[in-house]
């Protein structure tokens, strides 16, 4: 049986925790470069996997070594920032690649892998596991969490496409790389001191 109260509580908690997180940034960057529906399909699938793992594992995910998770996330952000900064692009064309240039499977697969790796052991995944352990309604917790994560991803992806109409892609890429460097530094700092 689905509890709309538990679903609403889960949605609110997960949405607010994920909104300022790296997911919106990842969605924004992918949304500026590729077809939004392809990106969303991959991201949505990755979040469904994360929520399923959190629900199945319950509070067991909280036993993962926090330092190790933060170190891996930090290194991944650093690698992502370097890729953005060092990428050789076509200076003349700053538009989103046409859908024909990138297949559904390639774009959605990239979105899936990015979110699957970057979000593993994330605060919202642990919160989802804790909520599943607290409430005796795993379906309600799962639905609330996945809808919240999909909403944040959608905001990031659509926001990225809208932003690109007014701001050059080079500037968006540099800002995103700087943010990723900051997140890498924060994650690595937590891994060392935490």
JSON list of C-alpha atoms in Angstrom, two decimals:
[
{"chain": "A", "resi": 1, "resn": "UNK", "atom": "CA", "xyz": [0.00, 0.00, 0.00]},
{"chain": "A", "resi": 2, "resn": "UNK", "atom": "CA", "xyz": [1.25, 3.48, -0.88]},
{"chain": "A", "resi": 3, "resn": "UNK", "atom": "CA", "xyz": [1.30, 6.18, 1.78]},
{"chain": "A", "resi": 4, "resn": "UNK", "atom": "CA", "xyz": [1.05, 9.60, 0.18]},
{"chain": "A", "resi": 5, "resn": "UNK", "atom": "CA", "xyz": [2.24, 11.18, 3.43]},
{"chain": "A", "resi": 6, "resn": "UNK", "atom": "CA", "xyz": [5.47, 9.14, 3.44]},
{"chain": "A", "resi": 7, "resn": "UNK", "atom": "CA", "xyz": [5.86, 9.78, -0.29]},
{"chain": "A", "resi": 8, "resn": "UNK", "atom": "CA", "xyz": [5.44, 13.55, 0.20]},
{"chain": "A", "resi": 9, "resn": "UNK", "atom": "CA", "xyz": [7.86, 13.65, 3.15]},
{"chain": "A", "resi": 10, "resn": "UNK", "atom": "CA", "xyz": [10.45, 11.69, 1.18]},
{"chain": "A", "resi": 11, "resn": "UNK", "atom": "CA", "xyz": [9.97, 13.87, -1.91]},
{"chain": "A", "resi": 12, "resn": "UNK", "atom": "CA", "xyz": [10.46, 17.07, 0.10]},
{"chain": "A", "resi": 13, "resn": "UNK", "atom": "CA", "xyz": [13.51, 15.88, 1.99]},
{"chain": "A", "resi": 14, "resn": "UNK", "atom": "CA", "xyz": [15.26, 14.38, -1.05]},
{"chain": "A", "resi": 15, "resn": "UNK", "atom": "CA", "xyz": [14.36, 17.28, -3.39]},
{"chain": "A", "resi": 16, "resn": "UNK", "atom": "CA", "xyz": [15.72, 19.92, -1.01]},
{"chain": "A", "resi": 17, "resn": "UNK", "atom": "CA", "xyz": [18.88, 17.92, -0.30]},
{"chain": "A", "resi": 18, "resn": "UNK", "atom": "CA", "xyz": [19.60, 17.20, -3.98]},
{"chain": "A", "resi": 19, "resn": "UNK", "atom": "CA", "xyz": [18.74, 20.61, -5.47]},
{"chain": "A", "resi": 20, "resn": "UNK", "atom": "CA", "xyz": [22.08, 22.28, -4.64]},
{"chain": "A", "resi": 21, "resn": "UNK", "atom": "CA", "xyz": [24.01, 19.06, -5.28]},
{"chain": "A", "resi": 22, "resn": "UNK", "atom": "CA", "xyz": [26.18, 18.00, -8.21]},
{"chain": "A", "resi": 23, "resn": "UNK", "atom": "CA", "xyz": [23.23, 16.45, -10.06]},
{"chain": "A", "resi": 24, "resn": "UNK", "atom": "CA", "xyz": [21.87, 19.81, -11.17]},
{"chain": "A", "resi": 25, "resn": "UNK", "atom": "CA", "xyz": [25.36, 20.75, -12.39]},
{"chain": "A", "resi": 26, "resn": "UNK", "atom": "CA", "xyz": [25.80, 17.47, -14.26]},
{"chain": "A", "resi": 27, "resn": "UNK", "atom": "CA", "xyz": [22.34, 17.78, -15.81]},
{"chain": "A", "resi": 28, "resn": "UNK", "atom": "CA", "xyz": [23.02, 21.38, -16.77]},
{"chain": "A", "resi": 29, "resn": "UNK", "atom": "CA", "xyz": [26.26, 20.50, -18.55]},
{"chain": "A", "resi": 30, "resn": "UNK", "atom": "CA", "xyz": [24.84, 17.48, -20.35]},
{"chain": "A", "resi": 31, "resn": "UNK", "atom": "CA", "xyz": [21.68, 19.42, -21.21]},
{"chain": "A", "resi": 32, "resn": "UNK", "atom": "CA", "xyz": [23.70, 22.16, -22.92]},
{"chain": "A", "resi": 33, "resn": "UNK", "atom": "CA", "xyz": [25.48, 19.69, -25.18]},
{"chain": "A", "resi": 34, "resn": "UNK", "atom": "CA", "xyz": [23.01, 16.95, -26.02]},
{"chain": "A", "resi": 35, "resn": "UNK", "atom": "CA", "xyz": [19.36, 16.33, -26.67]},
{"chain": "A", "resi": 36, "resn": "UNK", "atom": "CA", "xyz": [17.51, 16.83, -23.37]},
{"chain": "A", "resi": 37, "resn": "UNK", "atom": "CA", "xyz": [15.28, 13.76, -23.67]},
{"chain": "A", "resi": 38, "resn": "UNK", "atom": "CA", "xyz": [18.30, 11.51, -24.25]},
{"chain": "A", "resi": 39, "resn": "UNK", "atom": "CA", "xyz": [20.12, 12.95, -21.26]},
{"chain": "A", "resi": 40, "resn": "UNK", "atom": "CA", "xyz": [17.05, 12.67, -19.03]},
{"chain": "A", "resi": 41, "resn": "UNK", "atom": "CA", "xyz": [16.49, 9.01, -20.00]},
{"chain": "A", "resi": 42, "resn": "UNK", "atom": "CA", "xyz": [19.98, 8.05, -18.84]},
{"chain": "A", "resi": 43, "resn": "UNK", "atom": "CA", "xyz": [19.91, 10.18, -15.71]},
{"chain": "A", "resi": 44, "resn": "UNK", "atom": "CA", "xyz": [16.43, 8.94, -14.76]},
{"chain": "A", "resi": 45, "resn": "UNK", "atom": "CA", "xyz": [17.51, 5.31, -15.18]},
{"chain": "A", "resi": 46, "resn": "UNK", "atom": "CA", "xyz": [20.58, 5.88, -12.98]},
{"chain": "A", "resi": 47, "resn": "UNK", "atom": "CA", "xyz": [18.45, 7.46, -10.26]},
{"chain": "A", "resi": 48, "resn": "UNK", "atom": "CA", "xyz": [16.00, 4.56, -10.41]},
{"chain": "A", "resi": 49, "resn": "UNK", "atom": "CA", "xyz": [18.94, 2.17, -9.83]},
{"chain": "A", "resi": 50, "resn": "UNK", "atom": "CA", "xyz": [20.20, 4.31, -6.92]},
{"chain": "A", "resi": 51, "resn": "UNK", "atom": "CA", "xyz": [16.81, 4.40, -5.26]},
{"chain": "A", "resi": 52, "resn": "UNK", "atom": "CA", "xyz": [16.34, 0.65, -5.73]},
{"chain": "A", "resi": 53, "resn": "UNK", "atom": "CA", "xyz": [19.74, 0.04, -4.11]},
{"chain": "A", "resi": 54, "resn": "UNK", "atom": "CA", "xyz": [18.92, 2.38, -1.23]},
{"chain": "A", "resi": 55, "resn": "UNK", "atom": "CA", "xyz": [15.54, 0.77, -0.62]},
{"chain": "A", "resi": 56, "resn": "UNK", "atom": "CA", "xyz": [16.94, -2.76, -0.86]},
{"chain": "A", "resi": 57, "resn": "UNK", "atom": "CA", "xyz": [19.92, -2.04, 1.34]},
{"chain": "A", "resi": 58, "resn": "UNK", "atom": "CA", "xyz": [18.04, 0.01, 3.93]},
{"chain": "A", "resi": 59, "resn": "UNK", "atom": "CA", "xyz": [20.42, 1.48, 6.42]},
{"chain": "A", "resi": 60, "resn": "UNK", "atom": "CA", "xyz": [23.30, -0.80, 5.36]},
{"chain": "A", "resi": 61, "resn": "UNK", "atom": "CA", "xyz": [24.56, 1.93, 2.99]},
{"chain": "A", "resi": 62, "resn": "UNK", "atom": "CA", "xyz": [25.41, 4.09, 5.98]},
{"chain": "A", "resi": 63, "resn": "UNK", "atom": "CA", "xyz": [28.15, 1.57, 6.82]},
{"chain": "A", "resi": 64, "resn": "UNK", "atom": "CA", "xyz": [30.16, 2.43, 3.69]},
{"chain": "A", "resi": 65, "resn": "UNK", "atom": "CA", "xyz": [33.44, 4.12, 4.56]},
{"chain": "A", "resi": 66, "resn": "UNK", "atom": "CA", "xyz": [32.69, 7.81, 4.14]},
{"chain": "A", "resi": 67, "resn": "UNK", "atom": "CA", "xyz": [36.31, 8.75, 3.47]},
{"chain": "A", "resi": 68, "resn": "UNK", "atom": "CA", "xyz": [36.64, 6.30, 0.59]},
{"chain": "A", "resi": 69, "resn": "UNK", "atom": "CA", "xyz": [33.41, 7.49, -1.03]},
{"chain": "A", "resi": 70, "resn": "UNK", "atom": "CA", "xyz": [34.45, 11.15, -0.69]},
{"chain": "A", "resi": 71, "resn": "UNK", "atom": "CA", "xyz": [37.92, 10.44, -2.11]},
{"chain": "A", "resi": 72, "resn": "UNK", "atom": "CA", "xyz": [36.49, 8.69, -5.19]},
{"chain": "A", "resi": 73, "resn": "UNK", "atom": "CA", "xyz": [33.95, 11.46, -5.73]},
{"chain": "A", "resi": 74, "resn": "UNK", "atom": "CA", "xyz": [36.69, 14.08, -5.37]},
{"chain": "A", "resi": 75, "resn": "UNK", "atom": "CA", "xyz": [38.89, 12.38, -7.95]},
{"chain": "A", "resi": 76, "resn": "UNK", "atom": "CA", "xyz": [35.93, 12.02, -10.35]},
{"chain": "A", "resi": 77, "resn": "UNK", "atom": "CA", "xyz": [35.11, 15.73, -10.03]},
{"chain": "A", "resi": 78, "resn": "UNK", "atom": "CA", "xyz": [38.74, 16.63, -10.60]},
{"chain": "A", "resi": 79, "resn": "UNK", "atom": "CA", "xyz": [38.86, 14.44, -13.72]},
{"chain": "A", "resi": 80, "resn": "UNK", "atom": "CA", "xyz": [35.59, 15.97, -14.98]},
{"chain": "A", "resi": 81, "resn": "UNK", "atom": "CA", "xyz": [36.88, 19.51, -14.44]},
{"chain": "A", "resi": 82, "resn": "UNK", "atom": "CA", "xyz": [40.13, 18.73, -16.26]},
{"chain": "A", "resi": 83, "resn": "UNK", "atom": "CA", "xyz": [38.22, 17.19, -19.15]},
{"chain": "A", "resi": 84, "resn": "UNK", "atom": "CA", "xyz": [36.09, 20.33, -19.46]},
{"chain": "A", "resi": 85, "resn": "UNK", "atom": "CA", "xyz": [39.06, 22.69, -19.27]},
{"chain": "A", "resi": 86, "resn": "UNK", "atom": "CA", "xyz": [41.32, 20.74, -21.63]},
{"chain": "A", "resi": 87, "resn": "UNK", "atom": "CA", "xyz": [38.71, 19.79, -24.23]},
{"chain": "A", "resi": 88, "resn": "UNK", "atom": "CA", "xyz": [39.51, 21.08, -27.68]},
{"chain": "A", "resi": 89, "resn": "UNK", "atom": "CA", "xyz": [36.35, 22.51, -29.14]},
{"chain": "A", "resi": 90, "resn": "UNK", "atom": "CA", "xyz": [35.35, 24.12, -32.38]},
{"chain": "A", "resi": 91, "resn": "UNK", "atom": "CA", "xyz": [35.68, 27.84, -31.67]},
{"chain": "A", "resi": 92, "resn": "UNK", "atom": "CA", "xyz": [33.30, 28.82, -34.43]},
{"chain": "A", "resi": 93, "resn": "UNK", "atom": "CA", "xyz": [30.35, 26.68, -33.42]},
{"chain": "A", "resi": 94, "resn": "UNK", "atom": "CA", "xyz": [28.95, 26.98, -29.93]},
{"chain": "A", "resi": 95, "resn": "UNK", "atom": "CA", "xyz": [25.65, 25.23, -30.43]},
{"chain": "A", "resi": 96, "resn": "UNK", "atom": "CA", "xyz": [24.28, 21.99, -29.08]},
{"chain": "A", "resi": 97, "resn": "UNK", "atom": "CA", "xyz": [25.15, 19.07, -31.29]},
{"chain": "A", "resi": 98, "resn": "UNK", "atom": "CA", "xyz": [22.29, 17.96, -33.46]},
{"chain": "A", "resi": 99, "resn": "UNK", "atom": "CA", "xyz": [20.63, 14.76, -32.23]},
{"chain": "A", "resi": 100, "resn": "UNK", "atom": "CA", "xyz": [21.91, 12.94, -35.34]},
{"chain": "A", "resi": 101, "resn": "UNK", "atom": "CA", "xyz": [25.50, 13.52, -34.16]},
{"chain": "A", "resi": 102, "resn": "UNK", "atom": "CA", "xyz": [24.92, 11.64, -30.92]},
{"chain": "A", "resi": 103, "resn": "UNK", "atom": "CA", "xyz": [22.91, 8.43, -30.68]},
{"chain": "A", "resi": 104, "resn": "UNK", "atom": "CA", "xyz": [20.33, 7.87, -27.97]},
{"chain": "A", "resi": 105, "resn": "UNK", "atom": "CA", "xyz": [22.38, 5.04, -26.47]},
{"chain": "A", "resi": 106, "resn": "UNK", "atom": "CA", "xyz": [25.62, 7.03, -26.36]},
{"chain": "A", "resi": 107, "resn": "UNK", "atom": "CA", "xyz": [24.08, 10.13, -24.76]},
{"chain": "A", "resi": 108, "resn": "UNK", "atom": "CA", "xyz": [21.77, 8.32, -22.34]},
{"chain": "A", "resi": 109, "resn": "UNK", "atom": "CA", "xyz": [24.60, 5.91, -21.47]},
{"chain": "A", "resi": 110, "resn": "UNK", "atom": "CA", "xyz": [26.91, 8.82, -20.66]},
{"chain": "A", "resi": 111, "resn": "UNK", "atom": "CA", "xyz": [24.23, 10.40, -18.45]},
{"chain": "A", "resi": 112, "resn": "UNK", "atom": "CA", "xyz": [23.55, 7.06, -16.79]},
{"chain": "A", "resi": 113, "resn": "UNK", "atom": "CA", "xyz": [27.22, 6.37, -16.00]},
{"chain": "A", "resi": 114, "resn": "UNK", "atom": "CA", "xyz": [27.92, 9.91, -14.80]},
{"chain": "A", "resi": 115, "resn": "UNK", "atom": "CA", "xyz": [25.05, 9.85, -12.30]},
{"chain": "A", "resi": 116, "resn": "UNK", "atom": "CA", "xyz": [25.55, 6.20, -11.34]},
{"chain": "A", "resi": 117, "resn": "UNK", "atom": "CA", "xyz": [29.18, 6.79, -10.34]},
{"chain": "A", "resi": 118, "resn": "UNK", "atom": "CA", "xyz": [28.93, 10.35, -9.00]},
{"chain": "A", "resi": 119, "resn": "UNK", "atom": "CA", "xyz": [25.84, 9.74, -6.87]},
{"chain": "A", "resi": 120, "resn": "UNK", "atom": "CA", "xyz": [26.87, 6.43, -5.30]},
{"chain": "A", "resi": 121, "resn": "UNK", "atom": "CA", "xyz": [26.92, 6.83, -1.53]},
{"chain": "A", "resi": 122, "resn": "UNK", "atom": "CA", "xyz": [25.57, 10.37, -1.87]},
{"chain": "A", "resi": 123, "resn": "UNK", "atom": "CA", "xyz": [23.70, 12.01, 0.99]},
{"chain": "A", "resi": 124, "resn": "UNK", "atom": "CA", "xyz": [20.32, 11.55, -0.72]},
{"chain": "A", "resi": 125, "resn": "UNK", "atom": "CA", "xyz": [20.97, 7.86, -1.29]},
{"chain": "A", "resi": 126, "resn": "UNK", "atom": "CA", "xyz": [21.82, 7.40, 2.37]},
{"chain": "A", "resi": 127, "resn": "UNK", "atom": "CA", "xyz": [18.80, 9.52, 3.36]},
{"chain": "A", "resi": 128, "resn": "UNK", "atom": "CA", "xyz": [16.59, 7.33, 1.17]},
{"chain": "A", "resi": 129, "resn": "UNK", "atom": "CA", "xyz": [17.99, 4.22, 2.85]},
{"chain": "A", "resi": 130, "resn": "UNK", "atom": "CA", "xyz": [17.35, 5.76, 6.27]},
{"chain": "A", "resi": 131, "resn": "UNK", "atom": "CA", "xyz": [13.79, 6.75, 5.32]},
{"chain": "A", "resi": 132, "resn": "UNK", "atom": "CA", "xyz": [13.16, 3.22, 4.02]},
{"chain": "A", "resi": 133, "resn": "UNK", "atom": "CA", "xyz": [14.43, 1.84, 7.33]},
{"chain": "A", "resi": 134, "resn": "UNK", "atom": "CA", "xyz": [12.32, 4.30, 9.35]},
{"chain": "A", "resi": 135, "resn": "UNK", "atom": "CA", "xyz": [8.99, 3.95, 7.54]},
{"chain": "A", "resi": 136, "resn": "UNK", "atom": "CA", "xyz": [7.46, 0.59, 6.82]},
{"chain": "A", "resi": 137, "resn": "UNK", "atom": "CA", "xyz": [6.55, 1.66, 3.29]},
{"chain": "A", "resi": 138, "resn": "UNK", "atom": "CA", "xyz": [9.42, 1.00, 0.88]},
{"chain": "A", "resi": 139, "resn": "UNK", "atom": "CA", "xyz": [7.28, 1.65, -2.22]},
{"chain": "A", "resi": 140, "resn": "UNK", "atom": "CA", "xyz": [6.21, 5.07, -0.90]},
{"chain": "A", "resi": 141, "resn": "UNK", "atom": "CA", "xyz": [9.77, 6.01, 0.02]},
{"chain": "A", "resi": 142, "resn": "UNK", "atom": "CA", "xyz": [11.05, 4.76, -3.34]},
{"chain": "A", "resi": 143, "resn": "UNK", "atom": "CA", "xyz": [8.43, 6.68, -5.34]},
{"chain": "A", "resi": 144, "resn": "UNK", "atom": "CA", "xyz": [8.98, 9.89, -3.36]},
{"chain": "A", "resi": 145, "resn": "UNK", "atom": "CA", "xyz": [12.77, 9.68, -3.73]},
{"chain": "A", "resi": 146, "resn": "UNK", "atom": "CA", "xyz": [12.82, 8.85, -7.44]},
{"chain": "A", "resi": 147, "resn": "UNK", "atom": "CA", "xyz": [10.30, 11.57, -8.29]},
{"chain": "A", "resi": 148, "resn": "UNK", "atom": "CA", "xyz": [12.35, 14.12, -6.34]},
{"chain": "A", "resi": 149, "resn": "UNK", "atom": "CA", "xyz": [15.58, 13.10, -8.07]},
{"chain": "A", "resi": 150, "resn": "UNK", "atom": "CA", "xyz": [13.92, 13.17, -11.49]},
{"chain": "A", "resi": 151, "resn": "UNK", "atom": "CA", "xyz": [12.54, 16.65, -10.75]},
{"chain": "A", "resi": 152, "resn": "UNK", "atom": "CA", "xyz": [15.99, 17.98, -9.84]},
{"chain": "A", "resi": 153, "resn": "UNK", "atom": "CA", "xyz": [17.53, 16.36, -12.94]},
{"chain": "A", "resi": 154, "resn": "UNK", "atom": "CA", "xyz": [14.81, 17.86, -15.15]},
{"chain": "A", "resi": 155, "resn": "UNK", "atom": "CA", "xyz": [15.37, 21.31, -13.69]},
{"chain": "A", "resi": 156, "resn": "UNK", "atom": "CA", "xyz": [19.11, 21.01, -14.34]},
{"chain": "A", "resi": 157, "resn": "UNK", "atom": "CA", "xyz": [18.71, 19.72, -17.89]},
{"chain": "A", "resi": 158, "resn": "UNK", "atom": "CA", "xyz": [16.08, 22.23, -18.96]},
{"chain": "A", "resi": 159, "resn": "UNK", "atom": "CA", "xyz": [17.86, 25.03, -17.15]},
{"chain": "A", "resi": 160, "resn": "UNK", "atom": "CA", "xyz": [21.00, 24.21, -19.07]},
{"chain": "A", "resi": 161, "resn": "UNK", "atom": "CA", "xyz": [19.25, 24.43, -22.43]},
{"chain": "A", "resi": 162, "resn": "UNK", "atom": "CA", "xyz": [17.60, 27.73, -21.52]},
{"chain": "A", "resi": 163, "resn": "UNK", "atom": "CA", "xyz": [20.80, 29.18, -20.10]},
{"chain": "A", "resi": 164, "resn": "UNK", "atom": "CA", "xyz": [22.69, 28.41, -23.29]},
{"chain": "A", "resi": 165, "resn": "UNK", "atom": "CA", "xyz": [20.39, 30.68, -25.29]},
{"chain": "A", "resi": 166, "resn": "UNK", "atom": "CA", "xyz": [21.69, 33.67, -23.32]},
{"chain": "A", "resi": 167, "resn": "UNK", "atom": "CA", "xyz": [25.20, 32.69, -22.19]},
{"chain": "A", "resi": 168, "resn": "UNK", "atom": "CA", "xyz": [28.04, 31.38, -24.43]},
{"chain": "A", "resi": 169, "resn": "UNK", "atom": "CA", "xyz": [28.83, 27.68, -24.05]},
{"chain": "A", "resi": 170, "resn": "UNK", "atom": "CA", "xyz": [32.51, 28.46, -23.37]},
{"chain": "A", "resi": 171, "resn": "UNK", "atom": "CA", "xyz": [31.55, 30.52, -20.31]},
{"chain": "A", "resi": 172, "resn": "UNK", "atom": "CA", "xyz": [29.16, 27.84, -19.05]},
{"chain": "A", "resi": 173, "resn": "UNK", "atom": "CA", "xyz": [31.90, 25.23, -19.47]},
{"chain": "A", "resi": 174, "resn": "UNK", "atom": "CA", "xyz": [34.48, 27.31, -17.57]},
{"chain": "A", "resi": 175, "resn": "UNK", "atom": "CA", "xyz": [32.06, 28.05, -14.73]},
{"chain": "A", "resi": 176, "resn": "UNK", "atom": "CA", "xyz": [31.09, 24.37, -14.53]},
{"chain": "A", "resi": 177, "resn": "UNK", "atom": "CA", "xyz": [34.76, 23.34, -14.49]},
{"chain": "A", "resi": 178, "resn": "UNK", "atom": "CA", "xyz": [35.43, 25.80, -11.65]},
{"chain": "A", "resi": 179, "resn": "UNK", "atom": "CA", "xyz": [32.47, 24.44, -9.71]},
{"chain": "A", "resi": 180, "resn": "UNK", "atom": "CA", "xyz": [33.67, 20.89, -10.28]},
{"chain": "A", "resi": 181, "resn": "UNK", "atom": "CA", "xyz": [37.14, 21.88, -9.04]},
{"chain": "A", "resi": 182, "resn": "UNK", "atom": "CA", "xyz": [35.55, 23.35, -5.91]},
{"chain": "A", "resi": 183, "resn": "UNK", "atom": "CA", "xyz": [33.47, 20.20, -5.36]},
{"chain": "A", "resi": 184, "resn": "UNK", "atom": "CA", "xyz": [36.58, 18.07, -5.92]},
{"chain": "A", "resi": 185, "resn": "UNK", "atom": "CA", "xyz": [38.46, 20.10, -3.32]},
{"chain": "A", "resi": 186, "resn": "UNK", "atom": "CA", "xyz": [35.59, 19.86, -0.85]},
{"chain": "A", "resi": 187, "resn": "UNK", "atom": "CA", "xyz": [35.20, 16.09, -1.36]},
{"chain": "A", "resi": 188, "resn": "UNK", "atom": "CA", "xyz": [38.93, 15.45, -1.04]},
{"chain": "A", "resi": 189, "resn": "UNK", "atom": "CA", "xyz": [39.10, 17.69, 2.05]},
{"chain": "A", "resi": 190, "resn": "UNK", "atom": "CA", "xyz": [36.27, 15.65, 3.61]},
{"chain": "A", "resi": 191, "resn": "UNK", "atom": "CA", "xyz": [38.05, 12.42, 2.70]},
{"chain": "A", "resi": 192, "resn": "UNK", "atom": "CA", "xyz": [41.24, 13.59, 4.41]},
{"chain": "A", "resi": 193, "resn": "UNK", "atom": "CA", "xyz": [39.72, 15.22, 7.49]},
{"chain": "A", "resi": 194, "resn": "UNK", "atom": "CA", "xyz": [36.50, 13.22, 7.89]}
]
